[in-house]
CSV table of C-alpha atoms and ligand atoms in Angstrom, one decimal:
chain,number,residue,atom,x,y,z
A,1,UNK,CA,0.0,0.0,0.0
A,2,UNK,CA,2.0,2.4,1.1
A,3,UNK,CA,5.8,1.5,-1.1
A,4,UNK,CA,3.6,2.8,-3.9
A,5,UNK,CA,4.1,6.6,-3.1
A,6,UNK,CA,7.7,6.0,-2.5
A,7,UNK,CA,10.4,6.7,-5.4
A,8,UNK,CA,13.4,4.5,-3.7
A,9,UNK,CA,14.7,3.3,-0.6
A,10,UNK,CA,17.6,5.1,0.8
A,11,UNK,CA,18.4,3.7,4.0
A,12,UNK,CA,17.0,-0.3,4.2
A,13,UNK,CA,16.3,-1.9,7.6
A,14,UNK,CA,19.3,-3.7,7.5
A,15,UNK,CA,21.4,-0.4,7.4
A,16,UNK,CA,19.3,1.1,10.2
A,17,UNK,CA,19.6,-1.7,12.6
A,18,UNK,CA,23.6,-1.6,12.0
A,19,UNK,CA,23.9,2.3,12.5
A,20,UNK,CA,21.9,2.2,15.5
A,21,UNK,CA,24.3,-0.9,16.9
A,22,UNK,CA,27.7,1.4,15.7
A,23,UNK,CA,26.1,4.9,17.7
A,24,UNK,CA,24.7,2.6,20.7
A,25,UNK,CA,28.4,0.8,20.8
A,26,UNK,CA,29.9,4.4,20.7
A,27,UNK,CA,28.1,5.9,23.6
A,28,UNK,CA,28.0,2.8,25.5
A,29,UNK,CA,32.2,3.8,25.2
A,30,UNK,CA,31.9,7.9,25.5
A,31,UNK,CA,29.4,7.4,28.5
A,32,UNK,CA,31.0,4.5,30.7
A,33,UNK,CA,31.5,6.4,33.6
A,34,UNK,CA,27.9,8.2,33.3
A,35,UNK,CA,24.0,7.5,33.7
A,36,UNK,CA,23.3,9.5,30.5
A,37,UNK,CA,19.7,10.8,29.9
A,38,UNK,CA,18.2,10.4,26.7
A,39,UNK,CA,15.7,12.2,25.4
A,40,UNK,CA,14.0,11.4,22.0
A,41,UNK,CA,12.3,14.1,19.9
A,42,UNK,CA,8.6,13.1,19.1
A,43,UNK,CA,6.9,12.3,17.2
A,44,UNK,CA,9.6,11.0,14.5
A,45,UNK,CA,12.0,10.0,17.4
A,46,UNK,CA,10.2,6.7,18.4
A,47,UNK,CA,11.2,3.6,16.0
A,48,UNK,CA,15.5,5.5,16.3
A,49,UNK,CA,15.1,5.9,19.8
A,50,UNK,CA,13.7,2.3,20.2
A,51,UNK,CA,16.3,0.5,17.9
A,52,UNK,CA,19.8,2.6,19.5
A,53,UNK,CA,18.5,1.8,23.4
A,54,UNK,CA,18.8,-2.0,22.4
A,55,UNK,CA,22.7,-1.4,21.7
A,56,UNK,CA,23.4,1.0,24.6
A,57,UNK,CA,24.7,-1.1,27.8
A,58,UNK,CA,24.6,1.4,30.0
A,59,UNK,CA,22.7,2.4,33.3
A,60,UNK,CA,20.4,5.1,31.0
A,61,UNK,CA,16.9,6.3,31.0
A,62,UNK,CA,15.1,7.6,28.6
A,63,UNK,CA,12.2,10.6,28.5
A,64,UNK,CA,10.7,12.4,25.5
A,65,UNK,CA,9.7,15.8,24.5
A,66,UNK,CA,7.8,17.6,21.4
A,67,UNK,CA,8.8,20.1,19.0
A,68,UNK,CA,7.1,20.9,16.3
A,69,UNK,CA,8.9,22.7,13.3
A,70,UNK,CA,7.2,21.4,9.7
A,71,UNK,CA,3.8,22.3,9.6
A,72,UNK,CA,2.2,18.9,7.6
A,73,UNK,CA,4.4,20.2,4.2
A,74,UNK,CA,7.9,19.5,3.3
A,75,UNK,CA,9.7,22.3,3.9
A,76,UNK,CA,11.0,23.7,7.3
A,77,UNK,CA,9.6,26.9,8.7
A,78,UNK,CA,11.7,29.4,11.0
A,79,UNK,CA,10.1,28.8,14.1
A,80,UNK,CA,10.2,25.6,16.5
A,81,UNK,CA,7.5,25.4,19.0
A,82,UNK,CA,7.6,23.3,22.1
A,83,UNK,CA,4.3,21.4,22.1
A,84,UNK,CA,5.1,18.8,24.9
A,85,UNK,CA,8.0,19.7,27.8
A,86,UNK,CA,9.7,17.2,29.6
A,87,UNK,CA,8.5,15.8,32.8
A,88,UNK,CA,11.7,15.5,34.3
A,89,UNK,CA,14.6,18.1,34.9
A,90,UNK,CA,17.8,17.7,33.5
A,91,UNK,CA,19.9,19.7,35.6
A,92,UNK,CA,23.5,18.1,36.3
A,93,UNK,CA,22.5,15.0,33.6
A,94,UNK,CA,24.4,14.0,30.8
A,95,UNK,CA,21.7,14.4,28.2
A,96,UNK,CA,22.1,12.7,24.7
A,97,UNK,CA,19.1,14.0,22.5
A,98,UNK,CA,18.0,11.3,19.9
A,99,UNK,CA,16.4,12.9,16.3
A,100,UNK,CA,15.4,11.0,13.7
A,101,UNK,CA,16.5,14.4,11.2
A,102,UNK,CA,18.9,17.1,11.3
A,103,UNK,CA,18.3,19.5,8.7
A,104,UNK,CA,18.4,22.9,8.8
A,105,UNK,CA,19.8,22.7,12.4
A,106,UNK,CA,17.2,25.3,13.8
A,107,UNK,CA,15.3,22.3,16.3
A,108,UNK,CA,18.8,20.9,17.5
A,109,UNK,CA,20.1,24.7,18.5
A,110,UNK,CA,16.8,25.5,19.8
A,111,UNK,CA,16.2,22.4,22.1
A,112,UNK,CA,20.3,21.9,22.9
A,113,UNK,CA,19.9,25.7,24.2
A,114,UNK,CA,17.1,25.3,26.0
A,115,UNK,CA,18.6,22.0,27.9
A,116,UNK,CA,21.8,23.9,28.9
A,117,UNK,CA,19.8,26.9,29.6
A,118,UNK,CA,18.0,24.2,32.4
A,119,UNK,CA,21.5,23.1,33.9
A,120,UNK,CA,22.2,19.9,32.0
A,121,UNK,CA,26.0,18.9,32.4
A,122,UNK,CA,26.6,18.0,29.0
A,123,UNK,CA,23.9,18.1,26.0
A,124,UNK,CA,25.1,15.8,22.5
A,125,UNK,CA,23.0,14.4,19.8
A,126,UNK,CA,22.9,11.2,17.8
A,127,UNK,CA,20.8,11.5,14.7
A,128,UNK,CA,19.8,8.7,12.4
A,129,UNK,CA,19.9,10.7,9.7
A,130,UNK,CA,22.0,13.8,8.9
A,131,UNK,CA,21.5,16.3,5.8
A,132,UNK,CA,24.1,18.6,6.0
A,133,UNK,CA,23.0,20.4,2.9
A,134,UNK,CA,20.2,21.8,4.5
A,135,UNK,CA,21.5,23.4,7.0
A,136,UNK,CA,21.1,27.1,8.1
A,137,UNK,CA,22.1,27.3,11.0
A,138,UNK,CA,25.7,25.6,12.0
A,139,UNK,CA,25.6,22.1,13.8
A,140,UNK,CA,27.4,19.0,13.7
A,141,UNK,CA,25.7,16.0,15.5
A,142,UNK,CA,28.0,13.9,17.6
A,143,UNK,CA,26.8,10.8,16.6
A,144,UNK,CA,25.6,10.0,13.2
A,145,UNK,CA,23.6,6.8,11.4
A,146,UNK,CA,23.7,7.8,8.0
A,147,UNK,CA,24.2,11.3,6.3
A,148,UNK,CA,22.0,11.8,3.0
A,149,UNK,CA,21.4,14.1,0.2
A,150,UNK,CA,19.1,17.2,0.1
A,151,UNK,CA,16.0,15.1,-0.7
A,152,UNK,CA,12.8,14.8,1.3
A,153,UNK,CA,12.6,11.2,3.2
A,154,UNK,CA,9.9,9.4,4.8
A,155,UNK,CA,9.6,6.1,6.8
A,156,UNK,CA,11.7,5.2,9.8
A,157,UNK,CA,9.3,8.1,12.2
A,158,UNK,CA,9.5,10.4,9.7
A,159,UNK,CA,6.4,11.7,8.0
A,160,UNK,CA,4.3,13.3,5.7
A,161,UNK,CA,1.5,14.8,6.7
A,162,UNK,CA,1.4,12.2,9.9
A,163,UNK,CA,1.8,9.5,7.0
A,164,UNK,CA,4.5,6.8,6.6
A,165,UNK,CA,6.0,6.7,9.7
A,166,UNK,CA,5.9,3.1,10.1
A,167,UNK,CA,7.6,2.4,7.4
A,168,UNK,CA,10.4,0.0,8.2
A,169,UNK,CA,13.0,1.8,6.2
A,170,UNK,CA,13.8,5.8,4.9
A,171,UNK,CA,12.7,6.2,1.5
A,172,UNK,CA,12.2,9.3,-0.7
A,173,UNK,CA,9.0,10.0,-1.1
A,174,UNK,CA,7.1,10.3,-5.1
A,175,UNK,CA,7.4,14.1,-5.9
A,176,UNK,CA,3.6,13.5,-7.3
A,177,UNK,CA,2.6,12.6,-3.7
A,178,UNK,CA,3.3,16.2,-2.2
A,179,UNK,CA,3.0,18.1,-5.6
A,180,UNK,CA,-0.1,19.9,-5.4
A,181,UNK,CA,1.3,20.7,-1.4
A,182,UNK,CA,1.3,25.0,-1.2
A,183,UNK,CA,2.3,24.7,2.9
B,1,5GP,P1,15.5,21.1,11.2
B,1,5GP,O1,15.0,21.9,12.3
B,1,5GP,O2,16.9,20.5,11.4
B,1,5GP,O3,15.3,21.7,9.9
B,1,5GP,O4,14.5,19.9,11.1
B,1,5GP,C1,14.4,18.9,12.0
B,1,5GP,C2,13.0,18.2,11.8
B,1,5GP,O5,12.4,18.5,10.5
B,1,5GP,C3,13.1,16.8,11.9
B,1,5GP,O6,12.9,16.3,13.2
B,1,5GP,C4,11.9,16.3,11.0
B,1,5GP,O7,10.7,16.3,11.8
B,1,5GP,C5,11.8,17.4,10.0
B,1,5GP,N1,12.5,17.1,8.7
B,1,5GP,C6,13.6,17.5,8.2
B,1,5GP,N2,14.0,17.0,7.0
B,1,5GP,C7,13.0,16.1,6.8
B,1,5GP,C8,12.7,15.1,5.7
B,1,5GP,O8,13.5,14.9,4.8
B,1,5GP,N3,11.6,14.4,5.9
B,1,5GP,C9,10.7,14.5,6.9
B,1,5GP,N4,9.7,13.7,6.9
B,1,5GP,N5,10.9,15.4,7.9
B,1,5GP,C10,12.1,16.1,7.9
């Protein structure tokens, strides 16, 4: 049903499952000494944040918050709203923030701020998914899965228009699928 609105696959399951082992092995290393917190970015966050806490052996919890910076279309709009805070604080924690995208960098800056702004002792990110020719505002994500092209990708968490999240791999979406889109 739904591999009929989408042009290739970019990332397959396979991939995903051995970037996620790679960053989980990596932090399990960076964070030995530490009980990092790691707090996923919903709502694309979830099937990323799932797969890399299988591969992180570490004393770590995990918490999620919600920003909000596409509107239903595919391209980014300047401001990032907070639509659901934490619950927990994260002053003194070692906080790793888990994204399914980094694009034009303006979420990561605004959340990363807004964490050390709160007291947290160290704030990194690990991103499935890196597009580093999107970016507007500098940021480089400690850990990355895979870094892509400047195309628009669904599946994985990420959607369009709240569709195709549950796809088990990041494909690029038909062009004729979002065409007639004026957001
Ligand atoms: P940024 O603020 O870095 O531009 O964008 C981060 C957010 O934009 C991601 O968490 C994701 O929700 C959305 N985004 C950026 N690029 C894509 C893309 O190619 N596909 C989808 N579905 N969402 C994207």
């Amino acid at each position: 049903m739904l591999e009929k609105d989408i042009e290739r696959i970019l990332v397959d399951h396979k991939k995903i499952v051995e970037v996620s082992k790679k960053l989980g092995n990596q932090i399990t290393n960076d964070y030995h000494d530490k009980k990092p917190l790691i707090i996923g970015l919903l709502n694309g966050c979830l099937p990323f944040l799932a797969e890399l806490m299988k591969h992180i052996d570490l004393y770590c919890e995990y918490e999620v918050m919600s920003v909000k910076s596409y509107h239903g279309g595919t391209k980014s709009v300047g401001n990032v709203k907070i639509v659901k805070d934490l619950d927990v604080s994260v002053e003194g924690r070692h906080v790793i923030i888990a994204e399914d995208i980094v694009d034009t960098g303006r979420t990561i800056n605004v959340v990363k701020d807004l964490l050390t702004y709160r007291g947290a002792a160290s704030v990194e990110v690990a991103t499935l998914l890196d597009k580093p020719e999107g970016r507007i505002e500098a940021f480089v994500p400690k850990y990355i899965g895979v870094t892509i092209p400047k195309v628009f990708v669904v599946g994985f968490g990420l959607d369009y228009d709240d569709y195709y999240r549950n796809l088990p791999y990041v494909g690029v979406l038909k062009e004729s699928v979002y065409k007639n889109d004026i957001s």
